[in-house]
C-alpha cells in the first residue's frame, strides 16, 4: 500500500503544479454510527497523506431522502469535488439504491452506479473507475503472486458492493467463477473445490478449515463483531473464515482485522479514483477550450 500511496501523491503533485487543480473528495455521512465515524476519520487521514482535499458533509440521522439527494446534486455540480462517497449503511427510511444512483458517473468513485456495474460486467468494456474493495481483493492476489487465470474461484456473497463486483473482476481475470450465497445448497462442498476463496458473507467464522482445499488462497473480506467479555469494548472483530483453522490448510489467508490492511488498500483506491476523476475533469476542460 506504500507503493499505491506514493503513486497517488505523485499524481496529485503533478495535477496541482501543472493545472492548478487539487483533487477533492466529498464524504457524506448520515447520523453518527460509531463504525461510520471510524471509516470517515481513516479517509480523512488518507486524504491528508496524499495532499488531496477532503470535504465532510455531516447530515442528521433523520434527514429526508429528498434533502440527501439535493446534497448529492449540489456535490455533483461542485467543480472542486471530483469524488463523492456516501457512507453506508444509510438509515432505514432512505432507499440506498436510489441515493447512490443519483451520484454523477464521473464522481462515482465507489462504483455503485448501475451503469458502472454494467460496464464492469461486459467483455471489452471498462467502467470509469474500479470498485475499491473488490479491486483491493484482486490487488492482494496479484501483489502476492497468486495467478487467477484458469483457476476455480468461489465468491461467497453476492452483494452489489462486494460479492457481485468481485465475481465480475475475477471473471475478467479469466477465472472459472462460482457464486455462493444464502440460498446455495451445500456451500461447503462448493467452497472445497476452490483454488481461490473470497469470503464476503458477513457471517462470523462460517468457513471452517475443513471447507478449504489444501493450498488454496483465501481472502477474507468479512468484518463481524462478536461478543468478547475479555475486551474493554466487549467485542472483537472476526472474519467470515475461521482464521486459526484456515492457517493450517490454506496456502495463503488474510487475517481480520488488519494484517494485510484490506481496508487501507480499499481506501487508497477510492482516493486514487478521486485523483483520476480530477484528471478526467482537466481533460474535459481542455477539450471544451479547443
Ligand atoms: P451483505 O449483507 O450486503 O451481503 C452478504 C451476502 O452474503 C449476500 O449476498 C448473502 O446472500 C450472502 N450470505 C449471507 N449468509 C450466507 C451464508 N450463510 N452462506 C453463503 N452466503 C451467505 O454484505 P456486504 O456489504 O457484501 O459485506 C459482507 C461482509 O464484508 C461484511 O462482514 C462487511 O462488514 C464486510 N465488508 C468489508 C469491507 C472491507 O473493505 N474490509 C468492505 C465492505 C464490506
PDB file of N, CA, C and O in Angstrom, residues 52-91:
ATOM      1  N   UNK A  52      -4.736  15.476  -0.933  1.00  0.00           N
ATOM      2  CA  UNK A  52      -5.972  15.823  -1.627  1.00  0.00           C
ATOM      3  C   UNK A  52      -6.943  16.430  -0.615  1.00  0.00           C
ATOM      4  O   UNK A  52      -6.838  16.208   0.582  1.00  0.00           O
ATOM      5  N   UNK A  53      -7.862  17.256  -1.130  1.00  0.00           N
ATOM      6  CA  UNK A  53      -8.795  17.964  -0.252  1.00  0.00           C
ATOM      7  C   UNK A  53      -9.935  17.033   0.138  1.00  0.00           C
ATOM      8  O   UNK A  53     -10.490  16.356  -0.718  1.00  0.00           O
ATOM      9  N   UNK A  54     -10.298  17.009   1.429  1.00  0.00           N
ATOM     10  CA  UNK A  54     -11.487  16.232   1.750  1.00  0.00           C
ATOM     11  C   UNK A  54     -12.543  17.132   2.361  1.00  0.00           C
ATOM     12  O   UNK A  54     -12.242  18.052   3.118  1.00  0.00           O
ATOM     13  N   UNK A  55     -13.756  16.909   1.915  1.00  0.00           N
ATOM     14  CA  UNK A  55     -14.872  17.745   2.330  1.00  0.00           C
ATOM     15  C   UNK A  55     -15.892  16.840   3.014  1.00  0.00           C
ATOM     16  O   UNK A  55     -16.357  15.873   2.415  1.00  0.00           O
ATOM     17  N   UNK A  56     -16.172  17.115   4.286  1.00  0.00           N
ATOM     18  CA  UNK A  56     -17.106  16.257   5.021  1.00  0.00           C
ATOM     19  C   UNK A  56     -18.477  16.892   5.110  1.00  0.00           C
ATOM     20  O   UNK A  56     -18.602  18.052   5.469  1.00  0.00           O
ATOM     21  N   UNK A  57     -19.487  16.136   4.734  1.00  0.00           N
ATOM     22  CA  UNK A  57     -20.862  16.609   4.857  1.00  0.00           C
ATOM     23  C   UNK A  57     -21.540  15.738   5.905  1.00  0.00           C
ATOM     24  O   UNK A  57     -21.764  14.547   5.676  1.00  0.00           O
ATOM     25  N   UNK A  58     -21.827  16.312   7.060  1.00  0.00           N
ATOM     26  CA  UNK A  58     -22.493  15.564   8.127  1.00  0.00           C
ATOM     27  C   UNK A  58     -23.965  15.911   8.144  1.00  0.00           C
ATOM     28  O   UNK A  58     -24.326  17.069   8.284  1.00  0.00           O
ATOM     29  N   UNK A  59     -24.804  14.902   7.982  1.00  0.00           N
ATOM     30  CA  UNK A  59     -26.247  15.149   7.990  1.00  0.00           C
ATOM     31  C   UNK A  59     -26.873  14.393   9.171  1.00  0.00           C
ATOM     32  O   UNK A  59     -26.385  13.326   9.556  1.00  0.00           O
ATOM     33  N   UNK A  60     -27.964  14.943   9.729  1.00  0.00           N
ATOM     34  CA  UNK A  60     -28.575  14.282  10.883  1.00  0.00           C
ATOM     35  C   UNK A  60     -29.255  12.970  10.494  1.00  0.00           C
ATOM     36  O   UNK A  60     -29.654  12.792   9.337  1.00  0.00           O
ATOM     37  N   UNK A  61     -29.354  12.065  11.448  1.00  0.00           N
ATOM     38  CA  UNK A  61     -29.964  10.747  11.294  1.00  0.00           C
ATOM     39  C   UNK A  61     -31.348  10.820  10.622  1.00  0.00           C
ATOM     40  O   UNK A  61     -31.726   9.962   9.831  1.00  0.00           O
ATOM     41  N   UNK A  62     -32.116  11.914  10.925  1.00  0.00           N
ATOM     42  CA  UNK A  62     -33.493  11.994  10.433  1.00  0.00           C
ATOM     43  C   UNK A  62     -33.610  12.829   9.153  1.00  0.00           C
ATOM     44  O   UNK A  62     -34.707  13.235   8.773  1.00  0.00           O
ATOM     45  N   UNK A  63     -32.494  13.056   8.449  1.00  0.00           N
ATOM     46  CA  UNK A  63     -32.550  13.818   7.194  1.00  0.00           C
ATOM     47  C   UNK A  63     -33.483  13.079   6.216  1.00  0.00           C
ATOM     48  O   UNK A  63     -33.534  11.843   6.191  1.00  0.00           O
ATOM     49  N   UNK A  64     -34.220  13.865   5.423  1.00  0.00           N
ATOM     50  CA  UNK A  64     -35.143  13.207   4.490  1.00  0.00           C
ATOM     51  C   UNK A  64     -34.369  12.744   3.258  1.00  0.00           C
ATOM     52  O   UNK A  64     -33.294  13.271   2.945  1.00  0.00           O
ATOM     53  N   UNK A  65     -34.920  11.764   2.549  1.00  0.00           N
ATOM     54  CA  UNK A  65     -34.277  11.257   1.337  1.00  0.00           C
ATOM     55  C   UNK A  65     -34.108  12.376   0.308  1.00  0.00           C
ATOM     56  O   UNK A  65     -33.072  12.484  -0.335  1.00  0.00           O
ATOM     57  N   UNK A  66     -35.125  13.249   0.193  1.00  0.00           N
ATOM     58  CA  UNK A  66     -35.053  14.347  -0.766  1.00  0.00           C
ATOM     59  C   UNK A  66     -33.917  15.309  -0.437  1.00  0.00           C
ATOM     60  O   UNK A  66     -33.214  15.774  -1.334  1.00  0.00           O
ATOM     61  N   UNK A  67     -33.754  15.616   0.855  1.00  0.00           N
ATOM     62  CA  UNK A  67     -32.682  16.538   1.245  1.00  0.00           C
ATOM     63  C   UNK A  67     -31.309  15.910   1.001  1.00  0.00           C
ATOM     64  O   UNK A  67     -30.370  16.596   0.579  1.00  0.00           O
ATOM     65  N   UNK A  68     -31.214  14.618   1.246  1.00  0.00           N
ATOM     66  CA  UNK A  68     -29.941  13.918   0.997  1.00  0.00           C
ATOM     67  C   UNK A  68     -29.616  13.949  -0.505  1.00  0.00           C
ATOM     68  O   UNK A  68     -28.486  14.241  -0.911  1.00  0.00           O
ATOM     69  N   UNK A  69     -30.627  13.689  -1.322  1.00  0.00           N
ATOM     70  CA  UNK A  69     -30.419  13.704  -2.771  1.00  0.00           C
ATOM     71  C   UNK A  69     -30.054  15.117  -3.249  1.00  0.00           C
ATOM     72  O   UNK A  69     -29.175  15.284  -4.100  1.00  0.00           O
ATOM     73  N   UNK A  70     -30.686  16.133  -2.640  1.00  0.00           N
ATOM     74  CA  UNK A  70     -30.357  17.518  -3.001  1.00  0.00           C
ATOM     75  C   UNK A  70     -28.881  17.799  -2.701  1.00  0.00           C
ATOM     76  O   UNK A  70     -28.191  18.468  -3.480  1.00  0.00           O
ATOM     77  N   UNK A  71     -28.404  17.268  -1.594  1.00  0.00           N
ATOM     78  CA  UNK A  71     -26.992  17.430  -1.213  1.00  0.00           C
ATOM     79  C   UNK A  71     -26.095  16.764  -2.264  1.00  0.00           C
ATOM     80  O   UNK A  71     -25.089  17.342  -2.697  1.00  0.00           O
ATOM     81  N   UNK A  72     -26.474  15.562  -2.687  1.00  0.00           N
ATOM     82  CA  UNK A  72     -25.699  14.846  -3.713  1.00  0.00           C
ATOM     83  C   UNK A  72     -25.661  15.665  -5.009  1.00  0.00           C
ATOM     84  O   UNK A  72     -24.609  15.825  -5.631  1.00  0.00           O
ATOM     85  N   UNK A  73     -26.798  16.238  -5.388  1.00  0.00           N
ATOM     86  CA  UNK A  73     -26.844  17.049  -6.610  1.00  0.00           C
ATOM     87  C   UNK A  73     -25.920  18.259  -6.511  1.00  0.00           C
ATOM     88  O   UNK A  73     -25.255  18.621  -7.478  1.00  0.00           O
ATOM     89  N   UNK A  74     -25.884  18.855  -5.326  1.00  0.00           N
ATOM     90  CA  UNK A  74     -25.011  20.010  -5.117  1.00  0.00           C
ATOM     91  C   UNK A  74     -23.541  19.614  -5.307  1.00  0.00           C
ATOM     92  O   UNK A  74     -22.771  20.338  -5.932  1.00  0.00           O
ATOM     93  N   UNK A  75     -23.190  18.455  -4.757  1.00  0.00           N
ATOM     94  CA  UNK A  75     -21.803  17.968  -4.902  1.00  0.00           C
ATOM     95  C   UNK A  75     -21.505  17.599  -6.354  1.00  0.00           C
ATOM     96  O   UNK A  75     -20.394  17.821  -6.851  1.00  0.00           O
ATOM     97  N   UNK A  76     -22.508  17.062  -7.056  1.00  0.00           N
ATOM     98  CA  UNK A  76     -22.333  16.752  -8.489  1.00  0.00           C
ATOM     99  C   UNK A  76     -21.939  18.015  -9.248  1.00  0.00           C
ATOM    100  O   UNK A  76     -21.133  17.969 -10.178  1.00  0.00           O
ATOM    101  N   UNK A  77     -22.532  19.162  -8.836  1.00  0.00           N
ATOM    102  CA  UNK A  77     -22.314  20.409  -9.563  1.00  0.00           C
ATOM    103  C   UNK A  77     -21.080  21.170  -9.082  1.00  0.00           C
ATOM    104  O   UNK A  77     -20.672  22.139  -9.716  1.00  0.00           O
ATOM    105  N   UNK A  78     -20.490  20.750  -7.979  1.00  0.00           N
ATOM    106  CA  UNK A  78     -19.359  21.474  -7.400  1.00  0.00           C
ATOM    107  C   UNK A  78     -18.053  21.111  -8.122  1.00  0.00           C
ATOM    108  O   UNK A  78     -17.593  19.976  -8.066  1.00  0.00           O
ATOM    109  N   UNK A  79     -17.432  22.091  -8.838  1.00  0.00           N
ATOM    110  CA  UNK A  79     -16.246  21.780  -9.637  1.00  0.00           C
ATOM    111  C   UNK A  79     -15.010  21.422  -8.802  1.00  0.00           C
ATOM    112  O   UNK A  79     -14.048  20.871  -9.345  1.00  0.00           O
ATOM    113  N   UNK A  80     -15.025  21.720  -7.508  1.00  0.00           N
ATOM    114  CA  UNK A  80     -13.879  21.360  -6.656  1.00  0.00           C
ATOM    115  C   UNK A  80     -13.972  19.929  -6.131  1.00  0.00           C
ATOM    116  O   UNK A  80     -13.060  19.434  -5.479  1.00  0.00           O
ATOM    117  N   UNK A  81     -15.112  19.290  -6.398  1.00  0.00           N
ATOM    118  CA  UNK A  81     -15.310  17.921  -5.920  1.00  0.00           C
ATOM    119  C   UNK A  81     -15.176  16.953  -7.097  1.00  0.00           C
ATOM    120  O   UNK A  81     -15.864  17.099  -8.105  1.00  0.00           O
ATOM    121  N   UNK A  82     -14.264  15.981  -6.965  1.00  0.00           N
ATOM    122  CA  UNK A  82     -14.045  15.010  -8.057  1.00  0.00           C
ATOM    123  C   UNK A  82     -14.480  13.610  -7.700  1.00  0.00           C
ATOM    124  O   UNK A  82     -14.530  12.721  -8.544  1.00  0.00           O
ATOM    125  N   UNK A  83     -14.748  13.409  -6.411  1.00  0.00           N
ATOM    126  CA  UNK A  83     -15.220  12.103  -5.970  1.00  0.00           C
ATOM    127  C   UNK A  83     -16.235  12.286  -4.855  1.00  0.00           C
ATOM    128  O   UNK A  83     -16.090  13.180  -4.025  1.00  0.00           O
ATOM    129  N   UNK A  84     -17.286  11.470  -4.877  1.00  0.00           N
ATOM    130  CA  UNK A  84     -18.315  11.550  -3.833  1.00  0.00           C
ATOM    131  C   UNK A  84     -18.477  10.169  -3.198  1.00  0.00           C
ATOM    132  O   UNK A  84     -18.714   9.177  -3.899  1.00  0.00           O
ATOM    133  N   UNK A  85     -18.335  10.126  -1.886  1.00  0.00           N
ATOM    134  CA  UNK A  85     -18.601   8.885  -1.156  1.00  0.00           C
ATOM    135  C   UNK A  85     -19.798   9.110  -0.253  1.00  0.00           C
ATOM    136  O   UNK A  85     -19.842  10.080   0.483  1.00  0.00           O
ATOM    137  N   UNK A  86     -20.783   8.224  -0.328  1.00  0.00           N
ATOM    138  CA  UNK A  86     -21.879   8.252   0.630  1.00  0.00           C
ATOM    139  C   UNK A  86     -21.663   7.052   1.547  1.00  0.00           C
ATOM    140  O   UNK A  86     -21.659   5.905   1.094  1.00  0.00           O
ATOM    141  N   UNK A  87     -21.417   7.346   2.821  1.00  0.00           N
ATOM    142  CA  UNK A  87     -21.100   6.266   3.755  1.00  0.00           C
ATOM    143  C   UNK A  87     -22.337   5.403   4.022  1.00  0.00           C
ATOM    144  O   UNK A  87     -23.387   5.906   4.382  1.00  0.00           O
ATOM    145  N   UNK A  88     -22.180   4.084   3.805  1.00  0.00           N
ATOM    146  CA  UNK A  88     -23.270   3.138   4.053  1.00  0.00           C
ATOM    147  C   UNK A  88     -23.017   2.437   5.390  1.00  0.00           C
ATOM    148  O   UNK A  88     -21.883   2.353   5.808  1.00  0.00           O
ATOM    149  N   UNK A  89     -24.018   1.896   6.041  1.00  0.00           N
ATOM    150  CA  UNK A  89     -25.425   1.911   5.658  1.00  0.00           C
ATOM    151  C   UNK A  89     -26.096   3.252   5.982  1.00  0.00           C
ATOM    152  O   UNK A  89     -25.686   3.951   6.891  1.00  0.00           O
ATOM    153  N   UNK A  90     -27.138   3.548   5.182  1.00  0.00           N
ATOM    154  CA  UNK A  90     -27.962   4.729   5.447  1.00  0.00           C
ATOM    155  C   UNK A  90     -29.117   4.299   6.356  1.00  0.00           C
ATOM    156  O   UNK A  90     -29.464   3.119   6.406  1.00  0.00           O
ATOM    157  N   UNK A  91     -29.721   5.274   7.067  1.00  0.00           N
ATOM    158  CA  UNK A  91     -30.857   4.925   7.927  1.00  0.00           C
ATOM    159  C   UNK A  91     -31.981   4.248   7.127  1.00  0.00           C
ATOM    160  O   UNK A  91     -32.094   4.450   5.912  1.00  0.00           O
TER     161      UNK A  91
END
